[in-house]
PDB file of C-alpha atoms in Angstrom:
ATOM      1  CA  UNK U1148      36.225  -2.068  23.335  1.00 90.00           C
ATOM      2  CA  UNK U1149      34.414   1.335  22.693  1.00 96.00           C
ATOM      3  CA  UNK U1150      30.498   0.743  21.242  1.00 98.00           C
ATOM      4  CA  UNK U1151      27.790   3.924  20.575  1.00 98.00           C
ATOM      5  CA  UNK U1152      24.383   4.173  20.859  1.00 98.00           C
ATOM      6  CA  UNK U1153      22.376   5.130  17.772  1.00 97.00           C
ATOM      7  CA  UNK U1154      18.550   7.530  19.203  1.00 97.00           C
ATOM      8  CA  UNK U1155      16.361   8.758  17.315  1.00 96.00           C
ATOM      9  CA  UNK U1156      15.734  12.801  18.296  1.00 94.00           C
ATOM     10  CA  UNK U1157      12.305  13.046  17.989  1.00 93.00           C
ATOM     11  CA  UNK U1158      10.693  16.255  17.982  1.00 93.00           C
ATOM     12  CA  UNK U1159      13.940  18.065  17.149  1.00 94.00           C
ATOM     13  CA  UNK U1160      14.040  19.868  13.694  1.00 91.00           C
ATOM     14  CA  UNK U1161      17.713  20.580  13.367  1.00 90.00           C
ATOM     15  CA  UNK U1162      21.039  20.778  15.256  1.00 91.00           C
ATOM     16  CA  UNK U1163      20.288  24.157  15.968  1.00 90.00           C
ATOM     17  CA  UNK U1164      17.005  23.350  17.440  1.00 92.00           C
ATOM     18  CA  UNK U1165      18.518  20.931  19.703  1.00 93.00           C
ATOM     19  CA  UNK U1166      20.981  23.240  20.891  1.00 92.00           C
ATOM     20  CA  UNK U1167      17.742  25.871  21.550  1.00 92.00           C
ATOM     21  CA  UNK U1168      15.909  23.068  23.571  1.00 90.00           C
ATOM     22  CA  UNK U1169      18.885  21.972  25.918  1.00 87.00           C
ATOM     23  CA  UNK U1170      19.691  25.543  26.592  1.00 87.00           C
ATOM     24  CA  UNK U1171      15.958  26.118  27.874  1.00 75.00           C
ATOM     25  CA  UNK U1172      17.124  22.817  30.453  1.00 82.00           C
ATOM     26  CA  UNK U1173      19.017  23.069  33.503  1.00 82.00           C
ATOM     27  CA  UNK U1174      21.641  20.698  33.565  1.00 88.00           C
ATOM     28  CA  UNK U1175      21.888  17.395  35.143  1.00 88.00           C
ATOM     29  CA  UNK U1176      24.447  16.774  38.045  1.00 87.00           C
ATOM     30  CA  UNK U1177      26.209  13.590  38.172  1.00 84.00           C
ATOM     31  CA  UNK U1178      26.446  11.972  41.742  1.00 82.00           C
ATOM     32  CA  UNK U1179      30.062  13.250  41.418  1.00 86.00           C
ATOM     33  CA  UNK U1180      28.781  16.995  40.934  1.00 87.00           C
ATOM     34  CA  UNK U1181      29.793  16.754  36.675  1.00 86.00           C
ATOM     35  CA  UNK U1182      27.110  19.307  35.189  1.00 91.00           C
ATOM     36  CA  UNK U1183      25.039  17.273  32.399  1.00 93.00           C
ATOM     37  CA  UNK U1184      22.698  16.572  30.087  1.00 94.00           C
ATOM     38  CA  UNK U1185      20.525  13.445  30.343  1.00 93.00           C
ATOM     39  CA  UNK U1186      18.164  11.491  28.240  1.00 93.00           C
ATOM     40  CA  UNK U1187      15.719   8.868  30.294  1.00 93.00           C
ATOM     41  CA  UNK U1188      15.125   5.715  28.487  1.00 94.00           C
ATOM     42  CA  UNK U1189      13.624   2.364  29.520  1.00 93.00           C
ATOM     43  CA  UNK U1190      15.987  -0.645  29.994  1.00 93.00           C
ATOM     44  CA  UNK U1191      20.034   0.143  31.291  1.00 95.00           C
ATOM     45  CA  UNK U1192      22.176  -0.765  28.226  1.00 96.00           C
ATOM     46  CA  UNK U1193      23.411  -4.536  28.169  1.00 96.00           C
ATOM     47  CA  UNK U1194      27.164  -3.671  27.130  1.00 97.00           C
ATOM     48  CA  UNK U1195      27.258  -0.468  29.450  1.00 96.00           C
ATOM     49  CA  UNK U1196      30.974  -1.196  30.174  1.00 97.00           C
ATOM     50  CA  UNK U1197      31.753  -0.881  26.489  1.00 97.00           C
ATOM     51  CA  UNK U1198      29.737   2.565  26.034  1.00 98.00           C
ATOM     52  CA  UNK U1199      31.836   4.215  28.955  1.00 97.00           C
ATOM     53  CA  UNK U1200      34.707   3.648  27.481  1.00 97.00           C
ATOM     54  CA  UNK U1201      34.757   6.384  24.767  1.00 97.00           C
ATOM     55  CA  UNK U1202      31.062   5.515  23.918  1.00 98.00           C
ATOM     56  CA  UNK U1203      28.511   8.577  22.765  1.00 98.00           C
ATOM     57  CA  UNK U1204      25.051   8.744  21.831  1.00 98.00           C
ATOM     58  CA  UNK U1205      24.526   9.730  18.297  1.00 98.00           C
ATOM     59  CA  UNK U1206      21.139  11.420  17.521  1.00 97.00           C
ATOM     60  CA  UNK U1207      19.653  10.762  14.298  1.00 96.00           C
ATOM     61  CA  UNK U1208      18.074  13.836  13.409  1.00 94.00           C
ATOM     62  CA  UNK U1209      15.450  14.047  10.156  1.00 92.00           C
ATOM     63  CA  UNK U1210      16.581  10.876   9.213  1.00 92.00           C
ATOM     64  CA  UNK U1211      20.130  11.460   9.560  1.00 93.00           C
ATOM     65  CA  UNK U1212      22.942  11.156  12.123  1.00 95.00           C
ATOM     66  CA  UNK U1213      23.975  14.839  12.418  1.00 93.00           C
ATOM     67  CA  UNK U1214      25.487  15.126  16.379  1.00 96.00           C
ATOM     68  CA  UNK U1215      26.732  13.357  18.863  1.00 97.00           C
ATOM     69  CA  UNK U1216      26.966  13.549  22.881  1.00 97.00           C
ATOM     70  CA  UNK U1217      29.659  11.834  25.145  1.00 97.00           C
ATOM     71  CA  UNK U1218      28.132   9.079  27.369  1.00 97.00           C
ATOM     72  CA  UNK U1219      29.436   9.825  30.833  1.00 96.00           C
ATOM     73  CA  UNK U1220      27.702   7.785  32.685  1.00 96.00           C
ATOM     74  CA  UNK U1221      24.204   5.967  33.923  1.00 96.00           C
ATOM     75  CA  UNK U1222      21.706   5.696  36.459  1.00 94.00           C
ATOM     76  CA  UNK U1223      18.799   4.312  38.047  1.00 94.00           C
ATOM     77  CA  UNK U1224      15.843   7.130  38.394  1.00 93.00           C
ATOM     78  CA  UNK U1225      12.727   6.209  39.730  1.00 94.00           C
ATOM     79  CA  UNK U1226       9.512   6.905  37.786  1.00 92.00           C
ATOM     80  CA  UNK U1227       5.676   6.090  37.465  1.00 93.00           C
ATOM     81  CA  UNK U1228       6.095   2.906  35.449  1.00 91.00           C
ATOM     82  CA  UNK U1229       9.242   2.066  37.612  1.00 94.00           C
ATOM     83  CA  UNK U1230      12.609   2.086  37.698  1.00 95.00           C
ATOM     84  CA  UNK U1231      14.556   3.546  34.545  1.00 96.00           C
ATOM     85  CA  UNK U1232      17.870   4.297  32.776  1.00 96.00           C
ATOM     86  CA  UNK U1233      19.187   7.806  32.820  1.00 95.00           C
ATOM     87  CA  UNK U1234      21.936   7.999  30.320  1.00 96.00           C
ATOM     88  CA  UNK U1235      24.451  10.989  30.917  1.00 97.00           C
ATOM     89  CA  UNK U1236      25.276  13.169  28.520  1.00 96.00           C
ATOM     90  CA  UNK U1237      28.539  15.821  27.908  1.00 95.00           C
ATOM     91  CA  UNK U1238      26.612  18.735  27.218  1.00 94.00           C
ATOM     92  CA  UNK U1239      29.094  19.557  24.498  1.00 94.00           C
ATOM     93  CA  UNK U1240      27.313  18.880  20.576  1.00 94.00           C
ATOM     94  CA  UNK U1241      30.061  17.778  18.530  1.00 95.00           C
ATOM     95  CA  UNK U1242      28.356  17.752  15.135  1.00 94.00           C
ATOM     96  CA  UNK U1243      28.995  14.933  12.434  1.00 94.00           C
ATOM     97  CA  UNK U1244      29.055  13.910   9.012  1.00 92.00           C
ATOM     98  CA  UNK U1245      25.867  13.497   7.942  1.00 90.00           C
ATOM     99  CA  UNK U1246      24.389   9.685   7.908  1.00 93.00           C
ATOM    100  CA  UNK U1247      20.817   8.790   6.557  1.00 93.00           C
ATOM    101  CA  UNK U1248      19.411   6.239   8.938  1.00 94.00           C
ATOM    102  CA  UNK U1249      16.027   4.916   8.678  1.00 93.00           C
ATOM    103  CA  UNK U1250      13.480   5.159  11.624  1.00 92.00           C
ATOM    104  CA  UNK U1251      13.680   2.788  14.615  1.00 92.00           C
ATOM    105  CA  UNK U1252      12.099   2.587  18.590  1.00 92.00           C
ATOM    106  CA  UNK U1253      14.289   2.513  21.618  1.00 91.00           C
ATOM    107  CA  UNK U1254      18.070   2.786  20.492  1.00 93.00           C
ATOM    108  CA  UNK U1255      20.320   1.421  18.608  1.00 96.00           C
ATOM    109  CA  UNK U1256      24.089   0.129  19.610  1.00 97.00           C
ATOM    110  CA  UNK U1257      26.498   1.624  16.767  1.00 97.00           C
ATOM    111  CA  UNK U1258      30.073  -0.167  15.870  1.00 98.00           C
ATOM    112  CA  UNK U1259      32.714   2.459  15.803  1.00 97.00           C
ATOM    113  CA  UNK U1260      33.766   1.766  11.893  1.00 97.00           C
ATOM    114  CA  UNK U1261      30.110   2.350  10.882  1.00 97.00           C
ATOM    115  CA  UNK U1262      29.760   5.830  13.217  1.00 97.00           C
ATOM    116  CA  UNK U1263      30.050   9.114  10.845  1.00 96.00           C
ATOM    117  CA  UNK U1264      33.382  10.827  11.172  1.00 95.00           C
ATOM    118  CA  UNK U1265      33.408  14.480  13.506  1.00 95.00           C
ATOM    119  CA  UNK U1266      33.188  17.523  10.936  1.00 90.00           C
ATOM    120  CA  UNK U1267      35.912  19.854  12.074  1.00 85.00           C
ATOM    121  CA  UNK U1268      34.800  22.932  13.947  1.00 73.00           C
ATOM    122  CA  UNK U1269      33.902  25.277  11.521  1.00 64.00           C
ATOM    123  CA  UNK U1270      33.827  22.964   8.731  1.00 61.00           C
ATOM    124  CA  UNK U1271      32.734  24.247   5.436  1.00 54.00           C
ATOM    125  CA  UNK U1272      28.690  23.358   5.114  1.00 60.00           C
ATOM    126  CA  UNK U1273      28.396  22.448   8.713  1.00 60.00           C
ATOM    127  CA  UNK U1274      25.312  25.325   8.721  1.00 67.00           C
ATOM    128  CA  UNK U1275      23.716  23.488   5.955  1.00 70.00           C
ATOM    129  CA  UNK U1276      20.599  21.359   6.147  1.00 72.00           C
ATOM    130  CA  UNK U1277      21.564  17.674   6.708  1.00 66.00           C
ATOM    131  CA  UNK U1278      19.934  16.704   2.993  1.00 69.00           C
ATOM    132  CA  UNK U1279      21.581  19.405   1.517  1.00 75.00           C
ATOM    133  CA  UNK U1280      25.536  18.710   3.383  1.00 66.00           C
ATOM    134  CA  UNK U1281      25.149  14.974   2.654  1.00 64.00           C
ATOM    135  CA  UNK U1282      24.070  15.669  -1.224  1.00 70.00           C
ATOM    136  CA  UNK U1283      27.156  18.057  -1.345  1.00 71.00           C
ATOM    137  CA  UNK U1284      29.230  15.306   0.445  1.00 59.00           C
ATOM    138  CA  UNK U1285      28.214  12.731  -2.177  1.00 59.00           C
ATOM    139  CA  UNK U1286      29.229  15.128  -5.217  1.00 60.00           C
ATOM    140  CA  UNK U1287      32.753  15.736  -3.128  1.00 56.00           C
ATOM    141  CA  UNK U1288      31.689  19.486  -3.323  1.00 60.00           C
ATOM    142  CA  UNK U1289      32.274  20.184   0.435  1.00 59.00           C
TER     143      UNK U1289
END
């Protein structure tokens, strides 16, 4: 059964800002030579079977979940303080509906019936501010 992780994307202003700080990053290569992104993070997730198996990492962004990344994979990486996680990441943003979600530390796992729903490419507001889109989506406006 399919399970998401839920990260906060500290730092990061907007989607667009994201998409300016990834494309200032080489990409990742998986051990099988897959070009990614990858996020380090401290423990490997408990139910890693379940996030491989259509799992992605949705970053909340401002206080709301605005994107998402397929998880593709993990793996060990050696730092400093030890050995860590490396979660990888489709480079491929698929923005969301917008989701307010408070502040947290570490990550979150995310049940697929309570992850926001993909906005079609090109959807109407999908350039707006996340406050803005998810004030619009409340009214049924967009």
């Amino acid at each position: 059964m399919t399970v998401h992780l839920l990260k906060l994307c500290v730092g990061v202003d907007s989607v667009e800002h994201l998409v300016e700080l990834r494309q200032g990053r080489p990409l990742h290569r998986a051990a099988d030579g897959t070009p990614c992104n990858s996020h380090v993070t401290r423990f490997m997730p408990k139910r890693a079977e379940e996030l491989l198996d259509g799992g992605s990492l949705y970053w909340v962004i401002k206080g709301f979940i605005q994107v998402r990344q397929k998880i593709i994979g993990f793996e060990p990486v050696k730092t400093d303080q030890g050995i860590k996680c490396r979660i990888l990441l489709d480079p491929q943003l698929v923005r969301t509906e917008s989701q307010p979600r408070r502040p947290h530390q570490g990550w979150r796992y995310l049940e697929p019936k309570d992850a926001p729903r993909d906005l079609p490419h090109g959807a109407q507001g999908a350039d707006l501010p996340a406050e803005l889109r998810s004030e619009l989506q409340e009214l049924g406006l967009i």
